[in-house]
Coordinates of C-alpha atoms in Angstrom, one line a residue:
V1 CA 98.5 67.3 41.9
N2 CA 94.7 67.7 42.5
A3 CA 93.8 71.4 41.9
M4 CA 91.7 71.3 45.1
S5 CA 94.6 69.9 47.2
T6 CA 95.0 72.4 50.0
V7 CA 92.7 72.2 53.1
Y8 CA 92.5 73.8 56.5
L9 CA 92.6 71.8 59.6
N10 CA 92.8 73.2 63.2
G11 CA 94.8 76.2 62.3
D12 CA 97.0 74.8 59.5
Y13 CA 96.9 74.7 55.7
M14 CA 98.1 71.4 54.3
P15 CA 97.6 69.0 51.3
M16 CA 94.3 67.1 51.6
D17 CA 96.1 63.7 51.6
E18 CA 98.1 64.8 54.7
A19 CA 95.1 65.9 56.8
R20 CA 94.5 63.6 59.8
I21 CA 91.6 63.4 62.2
S22 CA 91.4 61.0 65.2
P23 CA 89.1 58.0 64.8
M24 CA 87.8 59.0 68.2
D25 CA 86.5 62.3 66.8
R26 CA 82.9 62.6 67.7
G27 CA 82.2 63.9 64.2
F28 CA 83.3 60.4 63.0
L29 CA 81.6 58.4 65.7
F30 CA 78.4 60.3 66.2
G31 CA 78.0 62.8 63.4
D32 CA 78.3 65.3 66.3
G33 CA 79.0 68.5 64.4
I34 CA 77.8 71.4 62.2
Y35 CA 78.7 72.3 58.7
E36 CA 78.1 75.0 56.0
V37 CA 78.8 75.3 52.3
V38 CA 79.4 78.8 50.9
P39 CA 79.6 79.3 47.1
S40 CA 82.1 81.7 45.6
Y41 CA 82.4 82.9 42.0
E42 CA 85.8 84.4 41.0
G43 CA 86.5 85.0 44.7
R44 CA 83.1 86.6 45.5
L45 CA 81.3 84.8 48.3
V46 CA 77.5 84.5 48.2
G47 CA 75.5 84.9 51.5
F48 CA 78.6 84.7 53.6
G49 CA 77.3 86.5 56.7
P50 CA 74.0 84.6 56.8
H51 CA 75.8 81.3 56.4
M52 CA 78.1 82.0 59.3
E53 CA 75.2 83.2 61.5
R54 CA 73.4 79.9 60.8
M55 CA 76.6 77.9 61.6
Q56 CA 76.9 79.7 64.9
D57 CA 73.2 79.1 65.6
G58 CA 73.9 75.4 65.0
L59 CA 76.9 75.3 67.2
D60 CA 75.0 77.0 70.0
A61 CA 72.0 74.6 69.6
I62 CA 74.2 71.5 70.1
E63 CA 76.4 73.3 72.7
I64 CA 79.7 73.2 70.9
K65 CA 81.5 76.0 72.7
L66 CA 83.2 77.8 69.8
H67 CA 82.8 81.3 68.7
V68 CA 84.7 82.5 65.7
E69 CA 84.3 86.0 64.3
H70 CA 83.0 86.2 60.7
E71 CA 86.2 87.8 59.5
Q72 CA 88.2 84.8 60.7
W73 CA 86.0 82.5 58.8
R74 CA 86.2 84.8 55.8
G75 CA 90.0 84.8 56.0
I76 CA 90.0 81.0 55.9
A77 CA 87.7 81.0 52.9
S78 CA 89.9 83.6 51.1
E79 CA 93.1 81.6 51.8
L80 CA 91.5 78.4 50.5
I81 CA 90.2 80.2 47.4
S82 CA 93.7 81.6 46.7
R83 CA 95.6 78.4 47.4
N84 CA 93.2 76.3 45.3
G85 CA 93.4 78.5 42.2
G86 CA 90.2 80.5 42.4
G87 CA 87.4 80.3 39.9
N88 CA 84.0 78.8 40.9
L89 CA 84.5 77.1 44.2
G90 CA 82.3 75.9 47.1
I91 CA 83.9 76.4 50.5
Y92 CA 83.0 73.7 53.0
F93 CA 83.3 74.5 56.7
H94 CA 83.0 71.6 59.3
V95 CA 83.1 71.9 63.1
S96 CA 82.8 68.7 65.1
R97 CA 82.9 68.5 68.9
G98 CA 86.4 67.0 68.7
A99 CA 88.1 63.8 69.9
D100 CA 87.7 62.3 73.3
T101 CA 89.6 59.3 74.8
V102 CA 86.4 57.2 75.2
R103 CA 83.2 56.8 73.2
H104 CA 80.4 58.1 75.4
H105 CA 77.0 59.6 74.4
A106 CA 77.1 62.5 76.8
Y107 CA 78.9 65.7 75.7
P108 CA 82.4 65.5 77.1
E109 CA 84.1 68.4 78.9
G110 CA 87.5 69.8 78.1
I111 CA 88.0 68.7 74.5
A112 CA 88.7 71.1 71.6
P113 CA 86.5 71.2 68.6
T114 CA 87.9 70.0 65.3
I115 CA 87.7 72.7 62.6
Y116 CA 88.1 71.6 59.0
A117 CA 87.5 73.4 55.7
F118 CA 88.2 72.7 52.1
A119 CA 87.4 74.0 48.6
F120 CA 85.8 72.1 45.7
E121 CA 84.9 73.0 42.2
I122 CA 81.3 74.1 41.5
P123 CA 79.5 74.8 38.1
P124 CA 79.3 78.5 37.0
A125 CA 76.5 80.4 38.5
P126 CA 73.1 79.6 37.0
R127 CA 72.0 82.2 34.4
P128 CA 68.5 83.7 34.1
D129 CA 67.9 82.0 30.7
K130 CA 65.1 79.5 30.1
S131 CA 67.1 77.6 27.4
A132 CA 70.1 77.2 29.7
A133 CA 68.3 76.3 32.9
A134 CA 69.2 73.1 34.6
C135 CA 65.9 71.3 34.8
Y136 CA 65.2 68.9 37.7
T137 CA 63.1 65.8 38.0
V138 CA 62.1 64.7 41.5
S139 CA 60.5 61.9 43.5
T140 CA 58.2 62.4 46.5
A141 CA 58.3 60.6 49.8
E142 CA 57.1 60.9 53.4
D143 CA 59.7 62.8 55.5
L144 CA 61.1 60.1 57.9
R145 CA 64.0 62.2 59.3
W146 CA 64.4 63.5 62.9
K147 CA 62.5 66.4 64.4
R148 CA 65.4 68.9 64.5
C149 CA 66.0 69.4 60.8
N150 CA 66.5 73.1 61.4
I151 CA 70.0 72.3 62.7
K152 CA 72.5 71.8 59.9
S153 CA 74.1 68.8 61.5
T154 CA 76.8 66.7 59.8
A155 CA 74.6 63.6 60.8
L156 CA 72.9 63.5 57.4
L157 CA 72.0 59.9 57.0
G158 CA 68.2 60.6 56.9
N159 CA 68.8 63.2 54.2
V160 CA 71.1 60.8 52.3
M161 CA 68.6 58.0 52.4
H162 CA 65.8 60.3 51.0
Y163 CA 68.2 61.6 48.4
Q164 CA 69.1 58.1 47.4
H165 CA 65.4 57.3 47.0
G166 CA 65.1 59.8 44.2
H167 CA 68.5 59.0 42.7
A168 CA 67.6 55.3 42.5
Q169 CA 64.5 56.3 40.4
G170 CA 66.6 58.3 38.0
N171 CA 65.7 61.6 39.6
N172 CA 67.7 64.6 40.9
E173 CA 66.0 65.1 44.3
T174 CA 63.2 63.9 46.6
I175 CA 60.5 66.3 47.8
L176 CA 59.3 65.4 51.3
Y177 CA 56.0 65.8 53.1
N178 CA 54.9 65.1 56.7
Q179 CA 52.2 62.9 58.0
D180 CA 49.6 65.7 57.5
G181 CA 50.4 65.9 53.8
E182 CA 52.2 69.2 54.2
L183 CA 55.5 69.8 52.3
T184 CA 58.6 70.2 54.4
E185 CA 61.6 70.4 52.1
A186 CA 63.7 68.3 49.8
A187 CA 66.5 66.0 50.8
A188 CA 69.1 68.8 50.2
C189 CA 66.9 71.8 49.1
N190 CA 64.0 74.1 50.1
V191 CA 60.8 73.9 48.0
Y192 CA 58.5 76.4 46.3
V193 CA 55.2 76.1 44.4
V194 CA 53.9 78.8 42.0
K195 CA 50.2 79.1 41.2
N196 CA 48.7 82.1 39.3
G197 CA 51.9 84.0 39.6
I198 CA 52.1 83.7 43.5
V199 CA 55.1 81.9 45.0
A200 CA 54.5 79.9 48.2
T201 CA 57.1 78.1 50.3
P202 CA 56.6 76.2 53.6
F203 CA 57.1 78.4 56.7
L204 CA 60.2 77.6 58.8
D205 CA 60.0 75.3 61.8
H206 CA 61.9 72.3 63.2
Q207 CA 61.0 70.2 60.1
K208 CA 63.0 72.4 57.7
L209 CA 66.4 73.8 57.3
P210 CA 66.4 77.6 57.1
G211 CA 68.1 77.7 53.8
I212 CA 70.3 80.7 53.0
T213 CA 69.3 80.8 49.4
R214 CA 65.7 80.7 50.6
L215 CA 66.3 83.6 53.0
M216 CA 68.0 85.7 50.3
L217 CA 65.4 84.9 47.6
L218 CA 62.5 85.9 49.8
E219 CA 64.1 89.1 50.9
I220 CA 65.0 90.0 47.2
L221 CA 61.4 89.2 46.0
R222 CA 59.8 91.2 48.8
R223 CA 62.1 94.1 48.3
D224 CA 61.4 94.2 44.6
G225 CA 57.7 93.6 45.0
S226 CA 56.9 92.4 41.5
I227 CA 56.4 88.7 42.5
P228 CA 54.0 88.0 45.4
V229 CA 55.5 85.5 47.9
Q230 CA 54.0 83.6 50.8
E231 CA 55.4 81.6 53.7
R232 CA 52.7 79.2 54.9
V233 CA 51.6 75.6 55.0
V234 CA 51.9 74.1 51.5
S235 CA 50.0 70.9 50.8
L236 CA 50.9 67.9 48.6
D237 CA 47.8 68.7 46.5
E238 CA 49.3 72.1 45.8
L239 CA 52.5 70.5 44.6
D240 CA 50.5 68.3 42.2
N241 CA 48.5 71.3 40.8
A242 CA 51.3 73.9 40.7
D243 CA 52.0 75.9 37.6
E244 CA 55.7 75.8 38.5
V245 CA 57.8 74.1 41.2
W246 CA 61.3 75.2 42.3
I247 CA 63.9 73.9 44.6
S248 CA 66.8 76.0 46.0
S249 CA 70.2 75.5 47.5
S250 CA 73.4 77.4 47.6
S251 CA 74.9 75.5 44.7
K252 CA 71.7 75.3 42.6
E253 CA 70.4 78.8 43.4
I254 CA 66.7 78.5 42.1
A255 CA 66.2 75.4 40.1
P256 CA 63.0 74.7 38.1
V257 CA 61.4 71.3 38.6
V258 CA 59.8 70.0 35.4
E259 CA 58.7 66.5 36.5
I260 CA 57.4 65.0 39.8
D261 CA 57.0 61.2 40.1
G262 CA 57.0 60.9 36.3
R263 CA 54.3 63.6 35.8
P264 CA 55.1 67.0 34.2
V265 CA 54.8 70.1 36.3
G266 CA 52.4 72.5 34.6
D267 CA 53.3 72.3 30.9
G268 CA 56.6 70.6 31.6
Q269 CA 58.6 73.7 30.6
V270 CA 60.7 76.2 32.6
G271 CA 58.3 78.9 33.7
D272 CA 58.1 82.7 33.4
V273 CA 58.0 83.3 37.1
W274 CA 61.2 81.3 37.6
L275 CA 62.8 83.4 34.9
A276 CA 61.8 86.6 36.7
A277 CA 62.9 85.3 40.1
Q278 CA 66.3 84.0 38.9
T279 CA 66.9 87.3 37.1
L280 CA 66.3 89.2 40.4
Y281 CA 68.4 86.7 42.4
S282 CA 71.3 86.9 40.0
A283 CA 71.3 90.7 40.2
H284 CA 71.3 90.9 44.0
K285 CA 72.9 87.7 45.4
F286 CA 76.1 89.5 46.3
D287 CA 74.2 92.1 48.4
F288 CA 74.2 89.8 51.5

């Protein structure tokens, strides 16, 4: 039996291979839904409240009429953690608009959303240790996705294609820039550049997902005060000339990028500012 065998679907817990969703579900037909992934380490959830607030924002943005209290979501997460053996798990929440009897572009009335959740194994939490850091190499590409990237939609084909661009070149990610040569984000991460000890990350707008790790990291750094941080336009030139480059996501936390398009970042080594930032993040990530 697969250790991650128990899932949640529309109010019930069941083995994954027994879960059934209609082929008329709009999540399947249109990618019409919202999702979140929350990491947990030995049963402790990271950033749970901000994740659930972002999911509700997404549901509201695409007019899926569902409001679930945080404690109900937390109960589902806790039950999945328990039923799947605990340890280091990601909890995936997925809400689609639901199944209609016809395929029609307009939002249908009177159908119930499909609510699905499952647990999957994730690596142990990254440690603030240069010698143990997972180092990333990335490609760059012009951002060709849609203009509502702030919504964490299940319709991820644009992100998947950009991610595949980097993967096909033997890299771990693809950092994206817009037509003006300004960084947006990566295919599945937010992006940061470090120059002369100052951390800069693109400000939020419809071109970027408001990452939860990003939100937590910026608040932790500002509260501590030892590392200056800026939210502003960041140019492609700054990426090329940075001392350090990082990407962040819920599963990676803060990940150092050591090579971009085959060229080393700075001296090609994990940087001291990364070490300081990851140390602070590791100490405070359960505060949210």
